[in-house]
Coordinates of N, CA and C in Angstrom, one line a residue:
M16 N -144.1 245.6 161.8 CA -142.8 244.6 161.4 C -141.5 245.1 161.2
K17 N -140.7 244.3 161.7 CA -139.6 244.0 161.9 C -138.4 243.9 160.5
E18 N -137.5 244.6 160.7 CA -136.6 244.5 159.5 C -136.0 242.6 159.0
N19 N -136.5 242.0 159.9 CA -135.9 240.6 159.6 C -136.8 239.5 159.4
D20 N -138.4 240.1 159.9 CA -139.7 239.4 159.5 C -139.9 240.2 157.6
V21 N -139.5 241.0 157.6 CA -139.5 241.9 156.1 C -138.5 240.2 154.7
K22 N -137.0 240.2 156.1 CA -136.4 240.2 155.2 C -136.3 237.8 155.1
T23 N -137.4 237.6 156.1 CA -137.6 236.2 156.0 C -139.2 235.9 154.9
I24 N -139.5 237.1 155.0 CA -141.1 236.7 154.1 C -140.0 236.8 152.7
R25 N -139.1 237.8 152.2 CA -138.4 238.3 151.1 C -137.5 236.5 150.4
G26 N -137.1 236.2 151.5 CA -136.7 234.8 151.3 C -137.6 233.8 151.4
T27 N -138.5 233.8 151.4 CA -139.6 232.9 151.2 C -140.3 232.5 150.1
L28 N -141.4 234.3 149.6 CA -141.4 234.6 148.6 C -140.6 233.7 147.7
I29 N -139.3 234.3 147.4 CA -138.3 233.8 146.4 C -138.2 232.4 146.5
S30 N -138.0 231.9 147.3 CA -138.3 230.5 147.2 C -139.0 229.9 147.0
Q31 N -140.2 230.0 147.0 CA -141.6 229.6 146.1 C -141.4 230.1 144.8
V32 N -141.1 231.2 144.3 CA -141.0 231.2 143.4 C -140.3 230.6 142.2
E33 N -139.0 230.3 143.0 CA -138.2 229.5 142.3 C -138.3 228.1 141.8
A34 N -139.1 227.8 142.8 CA -139.9 226.4 143.4 C -140.8 226.5 141.9
N35 N -141.7 227.3 142.2 CA -142.7 227.2 140.8 C -141.9 227.3 139.1
R36 N -141.1 228.0 139.3 CA -140.2 227.8 137.9 C -139.8 226.5 137.6
Q37 N -138.9 226.0 139.0 CA -138.2 224.4 138.7 C -139.7 223.2 138.2
K38 N -141.0 223.5 138.9 CA -142.0 223.0 138.5 C -142.4 223.0 136.8
S39 N -142.7 224.1 136.4 CA -143.0 224.8 135.2 C -141.5 223.6 134.2
K40 N -140.7 224.4 134.3 CA -139.6 223.6 133.8 C -140.1 222.0 133.2
R41 N -140.3 221.2 135.0 CA -140.2 220.3 134.5 C -141.7 219.4 134.1
L42 N -142.3 220.0 133.8 CA -143.9 220.3 133.1 C -143.2 220.2 131.4
K43 N -142.7 221.2 131.2 CA -142.6 221.7 129.8 C -141.7 220.4 129.1
Q44 N -140.6 220.0 130.4 CA -139.7 219.1 129.5 C -140.5 217.3 129.6
L45 N -142.0 217.5 130.5 CA -142.6 215.8 130.2 C -143.4 216.0 129.0
V46 N -144.0 217.4 129.0 CA -144.6 217.4 127.5 C -144.0 217.7 126.4
E47 N -143.2 217.9 126.6 CA -141.6 218.1 125.1 C -141.5 216.1 125.1
E48 N -141.6 215.3 126.0 CA -141.0 214.1 126.1 C -142.1 213.1 125.5
R49 N -143.3 213.3 125.8 CA -144.3 213.3 125.3 C -144.9 213.5 124.1
R50 N -144.8 214.8 123.7 CA -145.1 214.6 122.3 C -143.8 214.0 121.3
A51 N -142.5 214.0 122.0 CA -141.3 213.1 121.3 C -141.8 211.4 121.1
T52 N -142.7 211.4 122.0 CA -142.7 209.6 122.2 C -144.5 209.8 120.9
V53 N -144.7 210.7 120.8 CA -146.5 210.9 120.0 C -145.9 210.2 118.4
S54 N -145.3 211.3 118.1 CA -144.6 211.7 116.7 C -143.6 210.8 116.3
D55 N -143.1 210.1 117.7 CA -142.3 208.3 117.5 C -143.6 207.3 116.4
L56 N -144.5 207.2 117.3 CA -145.8 206.1 117.0 C -145.8 205.9 115.6

């Protein structure tokens, strides 16, 4: 493997981790909103 390959792979992994973090944040927000809605009923 070349140095560039390693950098590319690392960049891809980092962006995937970041995307997953954003997804889980959004899911938590949705769950919180739903909980708030349910408690208002």
